CSV table of C-alpha atoms and ligand atoms in Angstrom, one decimal:
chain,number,residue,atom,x,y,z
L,464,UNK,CA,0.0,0.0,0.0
L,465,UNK,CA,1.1,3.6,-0.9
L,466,UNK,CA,1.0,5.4,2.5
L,467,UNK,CA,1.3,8.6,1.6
L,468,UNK,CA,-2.3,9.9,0.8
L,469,UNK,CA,-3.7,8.3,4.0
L,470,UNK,CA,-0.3,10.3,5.7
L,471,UNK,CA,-0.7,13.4,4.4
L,472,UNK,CA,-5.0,12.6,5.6
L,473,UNK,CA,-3.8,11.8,9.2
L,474,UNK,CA,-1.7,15.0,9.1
L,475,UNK,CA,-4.1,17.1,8.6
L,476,UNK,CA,-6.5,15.2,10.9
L,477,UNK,CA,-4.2,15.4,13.6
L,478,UNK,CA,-3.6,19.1,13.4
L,479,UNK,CA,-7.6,19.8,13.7
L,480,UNK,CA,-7.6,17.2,16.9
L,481,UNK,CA,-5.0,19.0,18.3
L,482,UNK,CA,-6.9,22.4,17.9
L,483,UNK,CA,-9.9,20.6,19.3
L,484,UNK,CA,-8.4,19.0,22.6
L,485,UNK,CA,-6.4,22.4,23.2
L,486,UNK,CA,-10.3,23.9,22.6
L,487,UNK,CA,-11.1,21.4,25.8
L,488,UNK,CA,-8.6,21.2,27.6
L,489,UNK,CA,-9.9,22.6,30.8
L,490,UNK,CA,-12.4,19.4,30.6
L,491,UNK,CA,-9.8,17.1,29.5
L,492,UNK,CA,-7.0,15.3,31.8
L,493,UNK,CA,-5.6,12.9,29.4
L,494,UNK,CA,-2.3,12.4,30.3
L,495,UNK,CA,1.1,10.5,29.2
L,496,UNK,CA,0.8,6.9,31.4
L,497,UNK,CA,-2.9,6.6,31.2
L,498,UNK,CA,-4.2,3.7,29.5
L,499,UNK,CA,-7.7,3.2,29.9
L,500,UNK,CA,-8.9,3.4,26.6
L,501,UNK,CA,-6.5,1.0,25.2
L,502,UNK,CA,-7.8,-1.5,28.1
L,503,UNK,CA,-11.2,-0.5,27.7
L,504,UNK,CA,-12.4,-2.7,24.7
L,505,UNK,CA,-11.9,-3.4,20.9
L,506,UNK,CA,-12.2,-0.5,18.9
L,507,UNK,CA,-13.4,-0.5,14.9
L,508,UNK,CA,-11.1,0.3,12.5
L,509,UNK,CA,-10.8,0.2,8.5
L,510,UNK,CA,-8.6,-1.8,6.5
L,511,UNK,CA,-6.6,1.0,5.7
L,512,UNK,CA,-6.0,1.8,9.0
L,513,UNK,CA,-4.8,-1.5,9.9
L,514,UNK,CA,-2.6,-1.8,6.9
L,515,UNK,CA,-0.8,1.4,8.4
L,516,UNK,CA,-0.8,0.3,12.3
L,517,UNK,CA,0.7,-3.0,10.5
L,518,UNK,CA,3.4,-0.7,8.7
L,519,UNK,CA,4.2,0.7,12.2
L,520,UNK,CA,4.8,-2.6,13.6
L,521,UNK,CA,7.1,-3.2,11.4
L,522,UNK,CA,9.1,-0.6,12.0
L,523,UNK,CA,9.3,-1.6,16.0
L,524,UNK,CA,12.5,-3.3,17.3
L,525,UNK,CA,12.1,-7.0,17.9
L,526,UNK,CA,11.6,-7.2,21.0
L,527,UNK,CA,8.2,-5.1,21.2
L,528,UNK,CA,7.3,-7.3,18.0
L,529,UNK,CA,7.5,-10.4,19.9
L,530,UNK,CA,5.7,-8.6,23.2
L,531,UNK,CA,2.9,-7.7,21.0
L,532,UNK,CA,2.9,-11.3,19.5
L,533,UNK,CA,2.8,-12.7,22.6
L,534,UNK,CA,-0.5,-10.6,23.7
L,535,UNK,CA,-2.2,-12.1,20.4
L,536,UNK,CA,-1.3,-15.0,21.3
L,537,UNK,CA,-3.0,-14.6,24.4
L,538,UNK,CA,-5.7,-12.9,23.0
L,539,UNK,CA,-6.4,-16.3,21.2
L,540,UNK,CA,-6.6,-18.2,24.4
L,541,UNK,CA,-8.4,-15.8,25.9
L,542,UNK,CA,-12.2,-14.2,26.1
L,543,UNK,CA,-12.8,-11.5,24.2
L,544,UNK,CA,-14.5,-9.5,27.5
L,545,UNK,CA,-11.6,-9.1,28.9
L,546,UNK,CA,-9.5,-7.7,25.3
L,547,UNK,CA,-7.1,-5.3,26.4
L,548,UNK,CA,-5.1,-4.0,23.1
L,549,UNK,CA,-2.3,-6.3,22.2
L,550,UNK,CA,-0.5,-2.5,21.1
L,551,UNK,CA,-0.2,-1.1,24.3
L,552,UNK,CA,3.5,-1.6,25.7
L,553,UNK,CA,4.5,-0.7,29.5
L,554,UNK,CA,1.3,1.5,29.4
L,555,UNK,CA,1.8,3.2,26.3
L,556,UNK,CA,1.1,2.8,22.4
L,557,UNK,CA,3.5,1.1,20.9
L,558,UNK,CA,2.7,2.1,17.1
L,559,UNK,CA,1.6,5.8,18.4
L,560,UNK,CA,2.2,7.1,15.0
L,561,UNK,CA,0.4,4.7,13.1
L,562,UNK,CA,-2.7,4.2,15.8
L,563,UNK,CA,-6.4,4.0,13.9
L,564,UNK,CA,-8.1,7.1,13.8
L,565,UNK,CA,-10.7,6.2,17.1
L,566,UNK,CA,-7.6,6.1,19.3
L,567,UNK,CA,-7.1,9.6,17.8
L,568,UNK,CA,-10.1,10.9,18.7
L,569,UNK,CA,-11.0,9.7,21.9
L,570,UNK,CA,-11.7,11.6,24.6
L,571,UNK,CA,-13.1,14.6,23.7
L,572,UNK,CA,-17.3,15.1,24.0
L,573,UNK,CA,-18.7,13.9,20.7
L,574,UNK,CA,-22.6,13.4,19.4
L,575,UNK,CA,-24.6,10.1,19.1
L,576,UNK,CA,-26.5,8.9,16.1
L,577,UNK,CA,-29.6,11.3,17.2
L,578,UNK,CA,-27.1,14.1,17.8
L,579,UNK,CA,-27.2,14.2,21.4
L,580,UNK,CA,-23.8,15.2,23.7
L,581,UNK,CA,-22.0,11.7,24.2
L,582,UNK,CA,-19.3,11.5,26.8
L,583,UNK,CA,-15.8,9.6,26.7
L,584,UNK,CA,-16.0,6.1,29.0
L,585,UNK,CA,-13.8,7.4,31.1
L,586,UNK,CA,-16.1,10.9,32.4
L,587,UNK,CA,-17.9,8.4,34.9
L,588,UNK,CA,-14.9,7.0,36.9
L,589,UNK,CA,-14.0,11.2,37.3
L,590,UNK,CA,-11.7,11.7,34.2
L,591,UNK,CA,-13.1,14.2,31.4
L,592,UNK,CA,-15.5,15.9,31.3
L,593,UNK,CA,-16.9,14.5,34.7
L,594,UNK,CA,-16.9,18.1,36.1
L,595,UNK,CA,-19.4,18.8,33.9
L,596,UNK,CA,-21.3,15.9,34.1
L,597,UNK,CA,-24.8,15.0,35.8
L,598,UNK,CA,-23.7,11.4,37.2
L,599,UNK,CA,-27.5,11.1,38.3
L,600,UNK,CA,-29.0,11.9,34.6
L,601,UNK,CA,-26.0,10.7,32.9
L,602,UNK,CA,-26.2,13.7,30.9
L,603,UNK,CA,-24.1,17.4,30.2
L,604,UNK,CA,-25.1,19.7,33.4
L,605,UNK,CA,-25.3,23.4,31.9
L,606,UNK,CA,-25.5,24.6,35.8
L,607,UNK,CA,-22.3,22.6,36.4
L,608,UNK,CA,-20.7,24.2,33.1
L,609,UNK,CA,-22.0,27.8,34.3
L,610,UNK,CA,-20.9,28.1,37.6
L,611,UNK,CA,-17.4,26.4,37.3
L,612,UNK,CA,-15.4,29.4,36.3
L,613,UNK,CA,-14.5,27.8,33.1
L,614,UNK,CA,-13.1,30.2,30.5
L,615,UNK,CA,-15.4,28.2,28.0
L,616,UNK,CA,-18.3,26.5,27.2
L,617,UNK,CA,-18.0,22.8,26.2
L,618,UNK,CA,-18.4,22.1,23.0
L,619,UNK,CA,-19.6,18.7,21.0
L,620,UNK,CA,-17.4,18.2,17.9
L,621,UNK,CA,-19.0,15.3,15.4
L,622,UNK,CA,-15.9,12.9,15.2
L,623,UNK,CA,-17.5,9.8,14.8
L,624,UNK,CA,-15.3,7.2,12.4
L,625,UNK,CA,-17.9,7.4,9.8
L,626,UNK,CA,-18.6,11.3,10.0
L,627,UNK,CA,-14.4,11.1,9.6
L,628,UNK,CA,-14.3,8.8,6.5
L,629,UNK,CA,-16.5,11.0,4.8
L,630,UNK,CA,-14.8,14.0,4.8
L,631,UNK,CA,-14.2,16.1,1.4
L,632,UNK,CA,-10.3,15.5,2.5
L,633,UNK,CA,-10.7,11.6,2.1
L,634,UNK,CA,-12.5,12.5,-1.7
L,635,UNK,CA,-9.7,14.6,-2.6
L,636,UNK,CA,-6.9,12.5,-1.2
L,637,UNK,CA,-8.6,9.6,-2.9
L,638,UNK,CA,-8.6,7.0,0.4
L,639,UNK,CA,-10.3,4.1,0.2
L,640,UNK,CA,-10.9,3.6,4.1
L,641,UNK,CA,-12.4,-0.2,3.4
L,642,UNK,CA,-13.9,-2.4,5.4
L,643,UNK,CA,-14.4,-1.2,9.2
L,644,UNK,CA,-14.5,-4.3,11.6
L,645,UNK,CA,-13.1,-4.7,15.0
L,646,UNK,CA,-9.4,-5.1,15.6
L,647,UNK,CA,-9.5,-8.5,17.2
L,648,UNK,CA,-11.4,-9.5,13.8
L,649,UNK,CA,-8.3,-8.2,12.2
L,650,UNK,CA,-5.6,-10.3,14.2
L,651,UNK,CA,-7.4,-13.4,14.9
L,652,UNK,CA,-9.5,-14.0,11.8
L,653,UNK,CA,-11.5,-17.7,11.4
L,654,UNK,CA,-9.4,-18.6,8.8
L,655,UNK,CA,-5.9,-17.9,7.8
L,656,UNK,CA,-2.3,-17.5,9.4
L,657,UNK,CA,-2.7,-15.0,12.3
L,658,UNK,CA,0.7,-14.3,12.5
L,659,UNK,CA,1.2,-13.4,8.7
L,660,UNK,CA,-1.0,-10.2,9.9
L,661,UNK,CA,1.5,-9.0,12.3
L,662,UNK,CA,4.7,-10.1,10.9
W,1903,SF4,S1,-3.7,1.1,19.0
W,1903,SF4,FE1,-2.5,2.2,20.6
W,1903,SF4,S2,-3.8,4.0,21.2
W,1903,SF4,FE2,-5.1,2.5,20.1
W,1903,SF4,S3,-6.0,1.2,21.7
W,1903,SF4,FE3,-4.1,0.2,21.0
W,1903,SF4,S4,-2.5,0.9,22.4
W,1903,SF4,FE4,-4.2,2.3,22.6
């Protein structure tokens, strides 16, 4: 696969996220070291996102090859409740660069299918957004947003993987996102040499 379309697409992404979780960041308290999202579950991603992460793994050293092998290979044992990413080294991302676009874009406050205000996992166990956030209605609290001195009002931004792949950038960078599926149906499909996918 030619990279460099999809690159120059995740540049410009990235630039816009960046404006966005500055935009939040008194809400926001994603730091270095925190991993929750990458234990939290298995996130969908295209098959040109996973032909880049794959590109990033092979660029790692050997040894985090054969740590992240050794997670799929316990992924395969294992139940798929209790997936933790397979990518996520001593608490942090192994293939940062070359992460799918969800891992991107997590954390901020983002809309639902019927447009209402939908809240990272991680607002109910305190982290963002949760100071802003009716735990009893499980819902944005204007009077919490109003009377916590914050310099701005939150704001939802649409960053939904499909409102992403449908951007006029992907038409006029001609990507092909392909077909979105889960990343464990990625590494561990029914048939076929798992390993061939990571090597
Ligand atoms: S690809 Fe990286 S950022 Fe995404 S869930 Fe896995 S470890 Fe976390």
């Amino acid at each position: 696969m030619n990279n460099g379309n999809f690159e120059k697409f995740l540049e410009i992404l990235d630039d816009d996220l960046k404006k966005i979780f500055e935009y939040q960041k008194e809400y926001i308290v994603c730091k270095k070291g925190c991993s929750l999202c990458c234990r939290r579950g298995d996130y969908p991603l295209s098959e040109i996102e996973f032909e880049y992460l794959k590109a990033g793994f092979e660029k790692l050293n050997e040894e985090t090859k054969e740590k992240i092998n050794n997670n799929i290979e316990e992924l395969k044992k294992g139940n798929r409740d209790s997936y933790i990413c397979p990518f996520l080294i001593e608490d942090s991302c192994s293939i940062y660069s070359h992460r799918p676009i969800i891992c991107r874009t997590f954390g901020v406050l983002t809309e639902d299918s019927k447009g209402n205000p939908s809240f990272p996992f991680c607002t109910t166990l305190g982290l963002n957004f949760s100071k802003i956030y009716d735990s009893e209605n499980k819902r944005l609290s204007s009077k919490l947003a109003l009377s916590g001195n914050f310099t701005i009002l939150p704001k939802i931004f649409r960053l939904s993987n499909n409102i992403i792949m449908k951007l006029p950038l992907a038409k006029e960078l001609n990507i092909e996102f392909g077909q979105a599926k889960k990343m464990i149906d990625f590494l561990l499909p029914e048939t076929g040499d798992t390993k061939s996918s990571n090597e």
